[in-house]
Amino acid sequence: MPTVLRKYGIRFHFYGSDMHEPPHIHAAGNGGKAKVWLEPVEMAEHQGFKSSDLKRIIEVTNDHRDEFLEAWHEFFRAIF
């Protein structure tokens, strides 16, 4: 489960088993977890986060989208 970024107490990562889904990032921390699609950036699901955390997760994802996509493609290219 590669961690791509840690910011505001939230870990942004993905799982090796995610390879059959469109590119996305998971966010965990502050008592919650979420999944955000990267193309386009859109909240897929969330649980336990405050609305202020969800807003921040979307902002961070927008700011680091290219980095997240690069890490996604690099990781899954290495698996195959």
GROMACS .gro file of N, CA, C and O in nm:
model
  320
    1MET      N    1   0.085  -0.116   0.000
    1MET     CA    2   0.000   0.000   0.000
    1MET      C    3   0.090   0.123   0.000
    1MET      O    4   0.127   0.174   0.103
    2PRO      N    5   0.128   0.168  -0.119
    2PRO     CA    6   0.218   0.283  -0.128
    2PRO      C    7   0.153   0.413  -0.078
    2PRO      O    8   0.042   0.447  -0.118
    3THR      N    9   0.223   0.481   0.010
    3THR     CA   10   0.181   0.613   0.054
    3THR      C   11   0.243   0.715  -0.040
    3THR      O   12   0.364   0.716  -0.061
    4VAL      N   13   0.161   0.800  -0.098
    4VAL     CA   14   0.208   0.898  -0.195
    4VAL      C   15   0.232   1.033  -0.127
    4VAL      O   16   0.323   1.106  -0.164
    5LEU      N   17   0.152   1.065  -0.024
    5LEU     CA   18   0.163   1.195   0.040
    5LEU      C   19   0.101   1.189   0.179
    5LEU      O   20   0.004   1.117   0.200
    6ARG      N   21   0.159   1.263   0.271
    6ARG     CA   22   0.099   1.286   0.403
    6ARG      C   23   0.086   1.437   0.420
    6ARG      O   24   0.184   1.510   0.405
    7LYS      N   25  -0.036   1.482   0.447
    7LYS     CA   26  -0.058   1.624   0.463
    7LYS      C   27  -0.179   1.646   0.553
    7LYS      O   28  -0.281   1.578   0.537
    8TYR      N   29  -0.169   1.739   0.646
    8TYR     CA   30  -0.277   1.773   0.739
    8TYR      C   31  -0.322   1.652   0.821
    8TYR      O   32  -0.439   1.639   0.854
    9GLY      N   33  -0.231   1.562   0.851
    9GLY     CA   34  -0.265   1.444   0.929
    9GLY      C   35  -0.338   1.338   0.848
    9GLY      O   36  -0.393   1.244   0.906
   10ILE      N   37  -0.339   1.352   0.717
   10ILE     CA   38  -0.409   1.258   0.630
   10ILE      C   39  -0.307   1.190   0.539
   10ILE      O   40  -0.220   1.255   0.482
   11ARG      N   41  -0.317   1.060   0.531
   11ARG     CA   42  -0.229   0.980   0.444
   11ARG      C   43  -0.302   0.951   0.313
   11ARG      O   44  -0.414   0.899   0.313
   12PHE      N   45  -0.238   0.986   0.202
   12PHE     CA   46  -0.293   0.962   0.069
   12PHE      C   47  -0.218   0.842   0.010
   12PHE      O   48  -0.096   0.845  -0.001
   13HIS      N   49  -0.293   0.738  -0.024
   13HIS     CA   50  -0.230   0.612  -0.067
   13HIS      C   51  -0.324   0.536  -0.160
   13HIS      O   52  -0.437   0.576  -0.182
   14PHE      N   53  -0.274   0.425  -0.211
   14PHE     CA   54  -0.360   0.332  -0.286
   14PHE      C   55  -0.318   0.191  -0.253
   14PHE      O   56  -0.216   0.170  -0.187
   15TYR      N   57  -0.397   0.096  -0.293
   15TYR     CA   58  -0.374  -0.046  -0.265
   15TYR      C   59  -0.336  -0.119  -0.393
   15TYR      O   60  -0.386  -0.085  -0.501
   16GLY      N   61  -0.253  -0.220  -0.383
   16GLY     CA   62  -0.215  -0.300  -0.498
   16GLY      C   63  -0.334  -0.367  -0.564
   16GLY      O   64  -0.334  -0.391  -0.685
   17SER      N   65  -0.438  -0.393  -0.489
   17SER     CA   66  -0.557  -0.458  -0.544
   17SER      C   67  -0.647  -0.361  -0.622
   17SER      O   68  -0.746  -0.403  -0.681
   18ASP      N   69  -0.609  -0.233  -0.625
   18ASP     CA   70  -0.689  -0.132  -0.695
   18ASP      C   71  -0.670  -0.132  -0.846
   18ASP      O   72  -0.734  -0.055  -0.917
   19MET      N   73  -0.582  -0.215  -0.898
   19MET     CA   74  -0.540  -0.208  -1.038
   19MET      C   75  -0.654  -0.224  -1.139
   19MET      O   76  -0.641  -0.181  -1.252
   20HIS      N   77  -0.764  -0.283  -1.098
   20HIS     CA   78  -0.873  -0.305  -1.194
   20HIS      C   79  -0.978  -0.194  -1.190
   20HIS      O   80  -1.083  -0.206  -1.254
   21GLU      N   81  -0.949  -0.088  -1.116
   21GLU     CA   82  -1.039   0.026  -1.108
   21GLU      C   83  -0.975   0.146  -1.177
   21GLU      O   84  -0.853   0.149  -1.197
   22PRO      N   85  -1.053   0.247  -1.211
   22PRO     CA   86  -0.994   0.370  -1.264
   22PRO      C   87  -0.901   0.433  -1.160
   22PRO      O   88  -0.915   0.408  -1.039
   23PRO      N   89  -0.806   0.515  -1.202
   23PRO     CA   90  -0.713   0.577  -1.106
   23PRO      C   91  -0.787   0.655  -0.996
   23PRO      O   92  -0.879   0.731  -1.023
   24HIS      N   93  -0.743   0.631  -0.874
   24HIS     CA   94  -0.801   0.698  -0.757
   24HIS      C   95  -0.699   0.697  -0.645
   24HIS      O   96  -0.597   0.629  -0.651
   25ILE      N   97  -0.729   0.772  -0.542
   25ILE     CA   98  -0.643   0.780  -0.424
   25ILE      C   99  -0.731   0.758  -0.301
   25ILE      O  100  -0.848   0.797  -0.300
   26HIS      N  101  -0.675   0.690  -0.202
   26HIS     CA  102  -0.743   0.673  -0.075
   26HIS      C  103  -0.685   0.775   0.023
   26HIS      O  104  -0.566   0.805   0.016
   27ALA      N  105  -0.768   0.825   0.112
   27ALA     CA  106  -0.724   0.918   0.216
   27ALA      C  107  -0.768   0.860   0.350
   27ALA      O  108  -0.881   0.815   0.364
   28ALA      N  109  -0.676   0.858   0.446
   28ALA     CA  110  -0.708   0.803   0.577
   28ALA      C  111  -0.643   0.890   0.685
   28ALA      O  112  -0.530   0.936   0.670
   29GLY      N  113  -0.716   0.911   0.792
   29GLY     CA  114  -0.665   0.988   0.904
   29GLY      C  115  -0.777   1.067   0.969
   29GLY      O  116  -0.889   1.073   0.917
   30ASN      N  117  -0.747   1.127   1.083
   30ASN     CA  118  -0.846   1.207   1.155
   30ASN      C  119  -0.978   1.132   1.177
   30ASN      O  120  -1.085   1.191   1.176
   31GLY      N  121  -0.968   1.000   1.192
   31GLY     CA  122  -1.087   0.919   1.219
   31GLY      C  123  -1.172   0.885   1.098
   31GLY      O  124  -1.282   0.834   1.113
   32GLY      N  125  -1.122   0.911   0.979
   32GLY     CA  126  -1.202   0.882   0.861
   32GLY      C  127  -1.124   0.816   0.750
   32GLY      O  128  -1.002   0.797   0.760
   33LYS      N  129  -1.197   0.779   0.648
   33LYS     CA  130  -1.135   0.725   0.527
   33LYS      C  131  -1.220   0.768   0.408
   33LYS      O  132  -1.342   0.791   0.421
   34ALA      N  133  -1.153   0.781   0.293
   34ALA     CA  134  -1.223   0.827   0.173
   34ALA      C  135  -1.152   0.771   0.051
   34ALA      O  136  -1.037   0.729   0.057
   35LYS      N  137  -1.224   0.773  -0.059
   35LYS     CA  138  -1.171   0.733  -0.189
   35LYS      C  139  -1.208   0.843  -0.287
   35LYS      O  140  -1.325   0.885  -0.292
   36VAL      N  141  -1.107   0.890  -0.364
   36VAL     CA  142  -1.130   1.001  -0.456
   36VAL      C  143  -1.084   0.960  -0.595
   36VAL      O  144  -0.969   0.919  -0.614
   37TRP      N  145  -1.174   0.970  -0.692
   37TRP     CA  146  -1.136   0.947  -0.832
   37TRP      C  147  -1.043   1.058  -0.877
   37TRP      O  148  -1.055   1.173  -0.832
   38LEU      N  149  -0.951   1.027  -0.967
   38LEU     CA  150  -0.854   1.125  -1.014
   38LEU      C  151  -0.887   1.182  -1.152
   38LEU      O  152  -0.830   1.284  -1.191
   39GLU      N  153  -0.973   1.116  -1.227
   39GLU     CA  154  -1.006   1.161  -1.363
   39GLU      C  155  -1.156   1.154  -1.386
   39GLU      O  156  -1.203   1.050  -1.433
   40PRO      N  157  -1.232   1.258  -1.355
   40PRO     CA  158  -1.195   1.383  -1.291
   40PRO      C  159  -1.188   1.367  -1.140
   40PRO      O  160  -1.235   1.265  -1.085
   41VAL      N  161  -1.132   1.467  -1.073
   41VAL     CA  162  -1.125   1.463  -0.926
   41VAL      C  163  -1.267   1.473  -0.873
   41VAL      O  164  -1.339   1.569  -0.899
   42GLU      N  165  -1.306   1.366  -0.800
   42GLU     CA  166  -1.444   1.356  -0.751
   42GLU      C  167  -1.447   1.257  -0.635
   42GLU      O  168  -1.387   1.149  -0.644
   43MET      N  169  -1.516   1.291  -0.530
   43MET     CA  170  -1.527   1.203  -0.415
   43MET      C  171  -1.607   1.079  -0.455
   43MET      O  172  -1.719   1.090  -0.504
   44ALA      N  173  -1.548   0.962  -0.436
   44ALA     CA  174  -1.616   0.836  -0.469
   44ALA      C  175  -1.694   0.785  -0.348
   44ALA      O  176  -1.809   0.741  -0.361
   45GLU      N  177  -1.631   0.789  -0.232
   45GLU     CA  178  -1.695   0.742  -0.109
   45GLU      C  179  -1.618   0.798   0.009
   45GLU      O  180  -1.500   0.832  -0.002
   46HIS      N  181  -1.685   0.808   0.123
   46HIS     CA  182  -1.618   0.855   0.244
   46HIS      C  183  -1.693   0.808   0.367
   46HIS      O  184  -1.812   0.778   0.361
   47GLN      N  185  -1.619   0.806   0.477
   47GLN     CA  186  -1.677   0.761   0.603
   47GLN      C  187  -1.595   0.822   0.717
   47GLN      O  188  -1.472   0.814   0.717
   48GLY      N  189  -1.660   0.886   0.810
   48GLY     CA  190  -1.597   0.932   0.933
   48GLY      C  191  -1.525   1.066   0.927
   48GLY      O  192  -1.479   1.114   1.030
   49PHE      N  193  -1.514   1.128   0.811
   49PHE     CA  194  -1.449   1.258   0.802
   49PHE      C  195  -1.549   1.370   0.826
   49PHE      O  196  -1.666   1.360   0.787
   50LYS      N  197  -1.502   1.479   0.886
   50LYS     CA  198  -1.582   1.601   0.896
   50LYS      C  199  -1.588   1.664   0.757
   50LYS      O  200  -1.501   1.641   0.673
   51SER      N  201  -1.688   1.748   0.736
   51SER     CA  202  -1.701   1.813   0.605
   51SER      C  203  -1.579   1.901   0.574
   51SER      O  204  -1.537   1.910   0.458
   52SER      N  205  -1.519   1.960   0.676
   52SER     CA  206  -1.398   2.041   0.652
   52SER      C  207  -1.282   1.954   0.605
   52SER      O  208  -1.202   1.996   0.520
   53ASP      N  209  -1.272   1.831   0.658
   53ASP     CA  210  -1.168   1.738   0.611
   53ASP      C  211  -1.194   1.696   0.467
   53ASP      O  212  -1.102   1.685   0.387
   54LEU      N  213  -1.320   1.670   0.432
   54LEU     CA  214  -1.354   1.630   0.296
   54LEU      C  215  -1.317   1.740   0.197
   54LEU      O  216  -1.262   1.713   0.089
   55LYS      N  217  -1.346   1.863   0.233
   55LYS     CA  218  -1.310   1.977   0.147
   55LYS      C  219  -1.159   1.983   0.130
   55LYS      O  220  -1.108   2.001   0.019
   56ARG      N  221  -1.086   1.966   0.238
   56ARG     CA  222  -0.939   1.969   0.233
   56ARG      C  223  -0.885   1.854   0.148
   56ARG      O  224  -0.790   1.872   0.072
   57ILE      N  225  -0.944   1.736   0.158
   57ILE     CA  226  -0.901   1.620   0.078
   57ILE      C  227  -0.917   1.650  -0.070
   57ILE      O  228  -0.828   1.621  -0.150
   58ILE      N  229  -1.029   1.709  -0.108
   58ILE     CA  230  -1.049   1.744  -0.249
   58ILE      C  231  -0.948   1.850  -0.292
   58ILE      O  232  -0.891   1.840  -0.402
   59GLU      N  233  -0.922   1.949  -0.209
   59GLU     CA  234  -0.823   2.052  -0.242
   59GLU      C  235  -0.684   1.992  -0.261
   59GLU      O  236  -0.615   2.023  -0.358
   60VAL      N  237  -0.644   1.906  -0.168
   60VAL     CA  238  -0.511   1.842  -0.178
   60VAL      C  239  -0.505   1.755  -0.302
   60VAL      O  240  -0.405   1.754  -0.374
   61THR      N  241  -0.611   1.681  -0.329
   61THR     CA  242  -0.614   1.595  -0.447
   61THR      C  243  -0.602   1.678  -0.575
   61THR      O  244  -0.527   1.641  -0.666
   62ASN      N  245  -0.673   1.789  -0.582
   62ASN     CA  246  -0.658   1.877  -0.699
   62ASN      C  247  -0.516   1.930  -0.711
   62ASN      O  248  -0.460   1.932  -0.821
   63ASP      N  249  -0.457   1.971  -0.600
   63ASP     CA  250  -0.322   2.026  -0.601
   63ASP      C  251  -0.216   1.923  -0.639
   63ASP      O  252  -0.113   1.958  -0.697
   64HIS      N  253  -0.239   1.796  -0.604
   64HIS     CA  254  -0.139   1.691  -0.625
   64HIS      C  255  -0.184   1.585  -0.725
   64HIS      O  256  -0.125   1.477  -0.733
   65ARG      N  257  -0.287   1.615  -0.802
   65ARG     CA  258  -0.344   1.518  -0.895
   65ARG      C  259  -0.240   1.457  -0.988
   65ARG      O  260  -0.234   1.335  -1.006
   66ASP      N  261  -0.156   1.540  -1.048
   66ASP     CA  262  -0.056   1.488  -1.141
   66ASP      C  263   0.042   1.394  -1.071
   66ASP      O  264   0.078   1.290  -1.125
   67GLU      N  265   0.082   1.430  -0.951
   67GLU     CA  266   0.171   1.345  -0.871
   67GLU      C  267   0.104   1.211  -0.839
   67GLU      O  268   0.166   1.105  -0.848
   68PHE      N  269  -0.023   1.215  -0.801
   68PHE     CA  270  -0.097   1.093  -0.770
   68PHE      C  271  -0.110   1.004  -0.893
   68PHE      O  272  -0.091   0.882  -0.886
   69LEU      N  273  -0.142   1.065  -1.007
   69LEU     CA  274  -0.155   0.987  -1.131
   69LEU      C  275  -0.021   0.926  -1.173
   69LEU      O  276  -0.016   0.810  -1.214
   70GLU      N  277   0.086   1.002  -1.159
   70GLU     CA  278   0.218   0.949  -1.193
   70GLU      C  279   0.254   0.831  -1.104
   70GLU      O  280   0.301   0.728  -1.152
   71ALA      N  281   0.229   0.843  -0.974
   71ALA     CA  282   0.257   0.733  -0.881
   71ALA      C  283   0.171   0.612  -0.913
   71ALA      O  284   0.219   0.498  -0.909
   72TRP      N  285   0.044   0.635  -0.945
   72TRP     CA  286  -0.049   0.526  -0.981
   72TRP      C  287   0.005   0.448  -1.101
   72TRP      O  288   0.019   0.326  -1.097
   73HIS      N  289   0.035   0.520  -1.210
   73HIS     CA  290   0.080   0.454  -1.332
   73HIS      C  291   0.216   0.388  -1.314
   73HIS      O  292   0.238   0.277  -1.364
   74GLU      N  293   0.305   0.450  -1.241
   74GLU     CA  294   0.436   0.392  -1.216
   74GLU      C  295   0.423   0.263  -1.135
   74GLU      O  296   0.486   0.162  -1.166
   75PHE      N  297   0.341   0.265  -1.031
   75PHE     CA  298   0.325   0.147  -0.946
   75PHE      C  299   0.263   0.031  -1.022
   75PHE      O  300   0.314  -0.080  -1.019
   76PHE      N  301   0.154   0.056  -1.092
   76PHE     CA  302   0.086  -0.053  -1.160
   76PHE      C  303   0.158  -0.101  -1.284
   76PHE      O  304   0.147  -0.216  -1.322
   77ARG      N  305   0.237  -0.018  -1.345
   77ARG     CA  306   0.324  -0.061  -1.457
   77ARG      C  307   0.430  -0.156  -1.404
   77ARG      O  308   0.464  -0.255  -1.468
   78ALA      N  309   0.480  -0.131  -1.283
   78ALA     CA  310   0.583  -0.216  -1.223
   78ALA      C  311   0.530  -0.354  -1.185
   78ALA      O  312   0.604  -0.451  -1.185
   79ILE      N  313   0.402  -0.363  -1.154
   79ILE     CA  314   0.342  -0.492  -1.114
   79ILE      C  315   0.332  -0.586  -1.234
   79ILE      O  316   0.350  -0.705  -1.221
   80PHE      N  317   0.301  -0.531  -1.350
   80PHE     CA  318   0.281  -0.617  -1.468
   80PHE      C  319   0.411  -0.645  -1.529
   80PHE      O  320   0.485  -0.663  -1.584
   0.00000   0.00000   0.00000
